Amino acid sequence: MLRRQAFARFNCIITPKAITRSKYSTVSGSDVARTKVPFKNITIFGSGMMGSGIAQVSAANEYHVNLVDLNKGALDRSQQYILSSLKRIARKKTTDERMQTNYIDEVLSRINFTTESEHAVASSDMVIEAVVENIEIKQNLFKSLDPMASPQTLFVSNTSSLKIKDIFRDVSEKRKERIGGLHFFNPVPQMKLLEVIKTDTTKQEVFDTLFNYGVSVGKVCVVCKDMPGFIVNRLLVPYMLEAVKMLERGDASAKDIDIAMKYGAGYPMGPFELLDYVGLDTTYFVAKGWYEDSEIQKMELVKPPSVLKKLVEAGNLGIKSGKGFYEHRK
C-alpha cells in the first residue's frame, strides 16, 4: 500500500475439502502437518502493525526475530502492540495466569527490538521489509542491505501493490535468485491468508522455502504471479473503486451499496465500510500508482474516482481521521 502499511483485512474463506491438492498444500494448522523450514533467524524492517504482526507470528512459531526501525519510539509502541496481542491470545489458550505469563514471556524473548540494522542483517537467514509502500524507499533499503547480508540470505517484501521484481531492481544479480514476496494481511495474527510470490529470477528452492515458512507460521498459502496487487488486492481495489463510481453516478447511496453487498453477496463488510477501515488515502494512492505507472496503467478499471480524490485531499481518510464515507467516533 502506498503511504500505509495496513491493507486488506478482507476475510478469505477456503474450504479444505473443495481444494484441488497440488504440489503445495493450501491449508494449514490442523489440516496438514506444518513443514519444517531450514532456518531460524529473521530480520524485519518496519515496526508498524504489519511488521509487528509478522514478528509476533514468527516468534510464536519458534523463529528468532530482529525487529528493526529507525525510531526507538516506534519500537516501544510495537512492543506494546505485540504484548497486548499476546495477552489476548494467551487468555484464549488458558485461564491459568502463570501459563499465560510464561507463553507471553517465551514469545517476547525471541524478538529483539533494535535500531541496529547492520548487525541484525548480518546474522539473518531471511530479511522481510514491511516499510511504507513507496517503491523508492524499498529499493534503497534493499540496495543498502545487499552487501551487509550473507549471500544465502533471502530478501522478501511484504508489499501489497508493487511488483516484487521492481522492488529488487538494484540488488546484485546473484541476490535476485533469492528474492520473493510474502504478502501478509492485517492484522497478521488473526488473518489466515498469505500470498507467496515468485519472480522470474527466483530459484524454485527459494520459493519452496518461502512457501514452507508461510505454512510453518500457520498461514493458508496461495501462489501468485508477480503482478500489481497479486490476487486479493487486484480484485479488491477495482471492486471498491467501482462502488465509489456507482455513488458518483448517483446509482445508489453508500449505505444501500454496503447493505446490498453484505446481504446479497455475503461479504463481511460493504465496500464503503471497507474503504473507511482500510483508509481512503491507501486505496487512492494504490489506484493512482497503478493507473499512472504500472503494467495496468490507463485502465478504466483502476482509474481513481474524483470523489475519492476530493475526500483524500480534504483529509477525510476514514476511521483514522474520524470521517470518510461515514462519520466515525475518534
Coordinates of C-alpha atoms in Angstrom, one line a residue:
M1 CA 0.0 0.0 0.0
L2 CA 1.1 3.4 -0.7
R3 CA 1.8 5.5 2.3
R4 CA 0.3 3.0 4.7
Q5 CA 1.4 -0.4 6.0
A6 CA -2.0 -2.0 6.6
F7 CA -4.3 -3.0 3.8
A8 CA -7.0 -5.6 3.1
R9 CA -8.5 -7.2 6.1
F10 CA -11.0 -8.9 3.8
N11 CA -11.5 -12.4 5.1
C12 CA -10.8 -15.1 2.6
I13 CA -12.7 -18.4 3.3
I14 CA -11.2 -21.6 1.8
T15 CA -12.9 -24.9 2.4
P16 CA -10.2 -27.6 2.5
K17 CA -12.4 -30.3 1.0
A18 CA -13.1 -28.1 -2.0
I19 CA -9.4 -27.5 -2.8
T20 CA -7.8 -29.5 -5.5
R21 CA -4.5 -30.6 -4.0
S22 CA -1.3 -29.7 -5.9
K23 CA 2.4 -29.8 -5.1
Y24 CA 1.8 -27.1 -2.5
S25 CA -0.8 -27.5 0.2
T26 CA -3.1 -24.5 0.7
V27 CA -4.3 -25.5 4.1
S28 CA -2.6 -25.1 7.4
G29 CA -3.0 -25.7 11.1
S30 CA -4.7 -29.0 11.9
D31 CA -5.3 -29.8 8.3
V32 CA -1.8 -30.6 7.3
A33 CA 1.5 -31.2 9.2
R34 CA 3.5 -28.0 9.4
T35 CA 6.6 -28.1 7.2
K36 CA 10.0 -27.6 8.7
V37 CA 12.0 -24.6 7.3
P38 CA 15.8 -24.8 7.3
F39 CA 16.4 -21.5 9.0
K40 CA 15.5 -19.8 12.3
N41 CA 16.8 -16.2 12.2
I42 CA 14.6 -13.4 10.6
T43 CA 15.1 -9.7 10.4
I44 CA 12.0 -7.5 9.8
F45 CA 12.3 -3.8 8.8
G46 CA 9.4 -1.7 9.8
S47 CA 7.7 -1.9 13.2
G48 CA 4.2 -0.7 12.3
M49 CA 1.2 -3.0 12.5
M50 CA 2.3 -5.3 9.7
G51 CA 6.0 -5.6 10.8
S52 CA 4.9 -6.1 14.4
G53 CA 2.4 -8.8 13.4
I54 CA 4.9 -10.7 11.2
A55 CA 7.4 -10.6 14.1
Q56 CA 4.8 -11.9 16.5
V57 CA 3.6 -14.9 14.4
S58 CA 7.2 -15.7 13.6
A59 CA 8.3 -15.6 17.2
A60 CA 5.2 -17.6 18.3
N61 CA 6.4 -20.4 15.9
E62 CA 9.9 -20.5 17.3
Y63 CA 11.7 -18.2 14.9
H64 CA 14.2 -15.7 16.3
V65 CA 13.4 -12.2 15.1
N66 CA 15.2 -8.9 14.9
L67 CA 12.5 -6.1 14.5
V68 CA 14.3 -3.1 13.1
D69 CA 13.1 0.5 13.0
L70 CA 15.0 3.9 12.8
N71 CA 12.8 5.2 15.6
K72 CA 13.1 3.9 19.2
G73 CA 9.7 5.3 20.0
A74 CA 8.2 3.3 17.1
L75 CA 9.8 0.1 18.6
D76 CA 8.4 0.9 22.0
R77 CA 4.9 1.2 20.5
S78 CA 5.5 -2.0 18.6
Q79 CA 6.4 -3.9 21.8
Q80 CA 3.3 -2.7 23.5
Y81 CA 1.2 -3.7 20.5
I82 CA 2.7 -7.2 20.4
L83 CA 2.3 -7.5 24.2
S84 CA -1.4 -6.5 24.0
S85 CA -2.0 -9.0 21.2
L86 CA -0.2 -11.8 23.0
K87 CA -2.3 -11.2 26.1
R88 CA -5.5 -11.7 24.1
I89 CA -4.1 -14.9 22.6
A90 CA -2.9 -16.2 26.0
R91 CA -6.3 -15.7 27.6
K92 CA -7.9 -17.8 24.8
K93 CA -5.3 -20.5 25.3
T94 CA -5.7 -21.0 29.0
T95 CA -7.3 -19.5 32.2
D96 CA -4.1 -20.2 34.1
E97 CA -2.4 -16.9 34.7
R98 CA 1.0 -18.4 35.2
M99 CA 0.8 -20.3 31.9
Q100 CA -0.4 -17.1 30.2
T101 CA 2.6 -15.2 31.5
N102 CA 5.0 -18.0 30.5
Y103 CA 3.6 -18.0 27.0
I104 CA 3.9 -14.2 26.6
D105 CA 7.5 -14.2 28.0
E106 CA 8.6 -17.0 25.8
V107 CA 7.3 -15.4 22.6
L108 CA 8.7 -11.9 23.5
S109 CA 12.1 -13.5 24.4
R110 CA 12.5 -14.4 20.7
I111 CA 12.0 -10.8 19.5
N112 CA 14.9 -8.3 19.6
F113 CA 13.7 -4.7 19.1
T114 CA 16.6 -2.8 17.6
T115 CA 17.7 0.2 15.6
E116 CA 21.0 -1.5 14.6
S117 CA 20.3 -2.8 11.1
E118 CA 23.7 -3.9 10.0
H119 CA 24.3 -6.4 12.9
A120 CA 20.7 -7.7 12.6
V121 CA 21.0 -8.4 8.9
A122 CA 24.4 -10.0 9.1
S123 CA 23.1 -12.8 11.3
S124 CA 19.8 -13.4 9.4
D125 CA 18.6 -16.1 7.1
M126 CA 15.7 -14.0 5.8
V127 CA 15.1 -10.3 5.7
I128 CA 11.5 -9.0 5.3
E129 CA 10.6 -5.4 4.7
A130 CA 7.3 -4.0 5.9
V131 CA 8.0 -0.3 5.5
V132 CA 5.9 2.4 3.9
E133 CA 4.5 1.5 0.5
N134 CA 6.9 3.7 -1.6
I135 CA 9.0 1.9 -4.2
E136 CA 12.0 4.2 -3.9
I137 CA 12.2 3.7 -0.2
K138 CA 12.0 -0.1 -0.6
Q139 CA 14.6 -0.1 -3.4
N140 CA 17.0 2.0 -1.5
L141 CA 16.6 -0.2 1.6
F142 CA 17.4 -3.4 -0.2
K143 CA 20.2 -1.8 -2.1
S144 CA 21.9 -0.8 1.2
L145 CA 21.3 -4.2 2.8
D146 CA 22.6 -6.3 -0.1
P147 CA 26.3 -6.0 0.8
M148 CA 25.6 -6.4 4.6
A149 CA 23.8 -9.8 4.2
S150 CA 25.2 -13.3 3.7
P151 CA 24.9 -14.4 0.0
Q152 CA 22.5 -17.1 1.2
T153 CA 20.1 -14.6 2.9
L154 CA 16.6 -14.4 1.5
F155 CA 15.3 -11.0 0.7
V156 CA 11.5 -10.6 0.9
S157 CA 8.9 -7.9 0.5
N158 CA 5.5 -7.6 2.2
T159 CA 4.2 -5.1 -0.4
S160 CA 0.5 -5.3 -1.2
S161 CA 0.5 -3.4 -4.5
L162 CA 4.0 -3.2 -6.1
K163 CA 5.8 -5.7 -8.3
I164 CA 8.4 -7.7 -6.4
K165 CA 10.8 -7.5 -9.4
D166 CA 10.7 -3.7 -9.4
I167 CA 11.4 -3.5 -5.6
F168 CA 14.6 -5.6 -6.0
R169 CA 15.8 -3.7 -9.2
D170 CA 19.1 -2.5 -7.6
V171 CA 20.3 -5.7 -5.8
S172 CA 23.0 -7.9 -7.2
E173 CA 22.2 -10.4 -9.9
K174 CA 23.1 -13.2 -7.6
R175 CA 20.7 -11.9 -4.9
K176 CA 17.9 -11.8 -7.4
E177 CA 17.9 -15.6 -7.3
R178 CA 16.9 -15.3 -3.6
I179 CA 14.1 -12.8 -3.6
G180 CA 10.3 -13.2 -3.3
G181 CA 7.1 -11.8 -1.9
L182 CA 5.2 -12.7 1.3
H183 CA 2.1 -10.6 1.4
F184 CA 0.5 -10.9 4.9
F185 CA -2.9 -9.5 5.7
N186 CA -3.7 -7.1 8.6
P187 CA -4.0 -7.9 11.5
V188 CA -1.4 -10.6 10.9
P189 CA -2.0 -12.7 14.0
Q190 CA -5.7 -13.1 13.0
M191 CA -5.7 -13.2 9.2
K192 CA -5.0 -16.6 7.9
L193 CA -4.1 -15.8 4.3
L194 CA -0.6 -15.4 2.9
E195 CA 0.1 -14.7 -0.8
V196 CA 3.5 -16.1 -1.8
I197 CA 5.0 -14.5 -4.9
K198 CA 7.8 -15.7 -7.2
T199 CA 9.6 -13.6 -9.7
D200 CA 11.1 -14.8 -13.0
T201 CA 14.6 -14.8 -11.3
T202 CA 13.6 -16.5 -8.0
K203 CA 15.1 -20.0 -7.7
Q204 CA 12.5 -22.7 -7.2
E205 CA 14.1 -23.9 -4.0
V206 CA 13.9 -20.4 -2.6
F207 CA 10.2 -20.2 -3.5
D208 CA 9.6 -23.6 -1.8
T209 CA 11.3 -22.3 1.3
L210 CA 9.2 -19.1 1.4
F211 CA 6.0 -21.2 1.0
N212 CA 7.0 -23.6 3.7
Y213 CA 7.8 -20.7 6.0
G214 CA 4.3 -19.5 5.5
V215 CA 2.8 -22.9 6.3
S216 CA 5.1 -23.1 9.4
V217 CA 3.6 -19.9 10.9
G218 CA 0.1 -21.2 10.4
K219 CA -1.0 -19.4 7.3
V220 CA -3.2 -20.6 4.4
C221 CA -0.8 -20.0 1.5
V222 CA -1.7 -19.3 -2.1
V223 CA 0.7 -18.9 -5.0
C224 CA 0.6 -15.8 -7.2
K225 CA 2.4 -14.4 -10.2
D226 CA 4.4 -11.2 -9.7
M227 CA 1.9 -8.6 -10.8
P228 CA 0.4 -5.4 -9.2
G229 CA -1.9 -6.3 -6.3
F230 CA -1.4 -10.0 -6.6
I231 CA -4.7 -11.9 -6.1
V232 CA -6.7 -10.2 -3.3
N233 CA -5.9 -6.5 -4.0
R234 CA -6.0 -6.9 -7.7
L235 CA -9.7 -8.0 -7.3
L236 CA -10.5 -5.9 -4.2
V237 CA -9.3 -2.5 -5.3
P238 CA -11.3 -2.4 -8.6
Y239 CA -14.3 -3.6 -6.6
M240 CA -14.1 -0.7 -4.1
L241 CA -13.4 1.8 -6.9
E242 CA -16.4 0.6 -8.9
A243 CA -18.6 1.1 -5.7
V244 CA -17.3 4.7 -5.5
K245 CA -18.1 5.3 -9.2
M246 CA -21.7 4.0 -8.6
L247 CA -22.0 6.5 -5.8
E248 CA -20.5 9.2 -8.0
R249 CA -23.1 8.5 -10.8
G250 CA -25.9 8.5 -8.3
D251 CA -26.8 4.9 -8.9
A252 CA -27.3 4.2 -5.2
S253 CA -26.3 5.5 -1.7
A254 CA -23.1 4.3 0.1
K255 CA -25.3 2.8 2.8
D256 CA -27.5 0.9 0.3
I257 CA -24.5 -0.4 -1.7
D258 CA -23.0 -1.6 1.6
I259 CA -26.2 -3.3 2.7
A260 CA -26.6 -4.9 -0.8
M261 CA -23.1 -6.5 -0.7
K262 CA -23.4 -7.7 2.8
Y263 CA -26.8 -9.3 2.5
G264 CA -26.7 -10.1 -1.2
A265 CA -23.1 -11.3 -1.6
G266 CA -22.4 -12.4 1.9
Y267 CA -19.5 -10.0 2.4
P268 CA -18.5 -9.2 6.0
M269 CA -18.2 -5.5 5.1
G270 CA -19.7 -3.4 2.4
P271 CA -17.2 -1.6 0.1
F272 CA -17.6 1.8 1.8
E273 CA -17.2 0.4 5.2
L274 CA -14.1 -1.4 4.0
L275 CA -12.7 1.8 2.4
D276 CA -13.1 3.7 5.6
Y277 CA -11.5 0.8 7.5
V278 CA -8.5 0.5 5.2
G279 CA -8.1 4.2 4.7
L280 CA -9.2 6.2 1.7
D281 CA -5.7 7.5 1.1
T282 CA -4.4 3.9 1.0
T283 CA -6.8 2.9 -1.8
Y284 CA -6.5 6.2 -3.6
F285 CA -2.7 6.1 -3.8
V286 CA -2.7 2.4 -4.8
A287 CA -5.1 3.1 -7.6
K288 CA -3.3 6.3 -8.7
G289 CA 0.0 4.3 -8.8
W290 CA -1.5 1.5 -10.9
Y291 CA -3.3 3.9 -13.2
E292 CA -0.3 6.2 -13.8
D293 CA 2.7 3.8 -13.6
S294 CA 2.2 0.1 -13.9
E295 CA 1.5 -2.6 -16.4
I296 CA -2.2 -1.9 -16.0
Q297 CA -1.9 1.9 -16.4
K298 CA -4.7 3.8 -18.1
M299 CA -7.2 1.0 -17.5
E300 CA -10.6 2.5 -16.5
L301 CA -10.9 -0.4 -14.0
V302 CA -8.3 1.3 -11.7
K303 CA -8.8 5.0 -12.5
P304 CA -9.3 6.8 -9.2
P305 CA -12.7 8.4 -8.9
S306 CA -12.8 12.1 -8.4
V307 CA -15.0 11.7 -5.3
L308 CA -12.2 9.6 -3.7
K309 CA -9.6 12.2 -4.6
K310 CA -11.6 15.0 -3.1
L311 CA -12.2 13.2 0.2
V312 CA -8.4 12.4 0.5
E313 CA -7.4 16.0 -0.3
A314 CA -9.9 17.2 2.4
G315 CA -8.3 14.9 4.9
N316 CA -11.3 12.7 5.2
L317 CA -9.5 9.4 5.3
G318 CA -11.9 7.1 7.1
I319 CA -11.8 5.7 10.6
K320 CA -8.3 7.0 11.3
S321 CA -9.3 10.6 10.7
G322 CA -12.9 10.3 12.1
K323 CA -14.6 10.8 8.8
G324 CA -14.6 9.2 5.4
F325 CA -17.7 8.0 3.6
Y326 CA -19.2 7.7 7.1
E327 CA -18.7 9.6 10.3
H328 CA -16.6 7.8 13.0
R329 CA -16.0 8.5 16.6
K330 CA -12.4 9.1 17.3

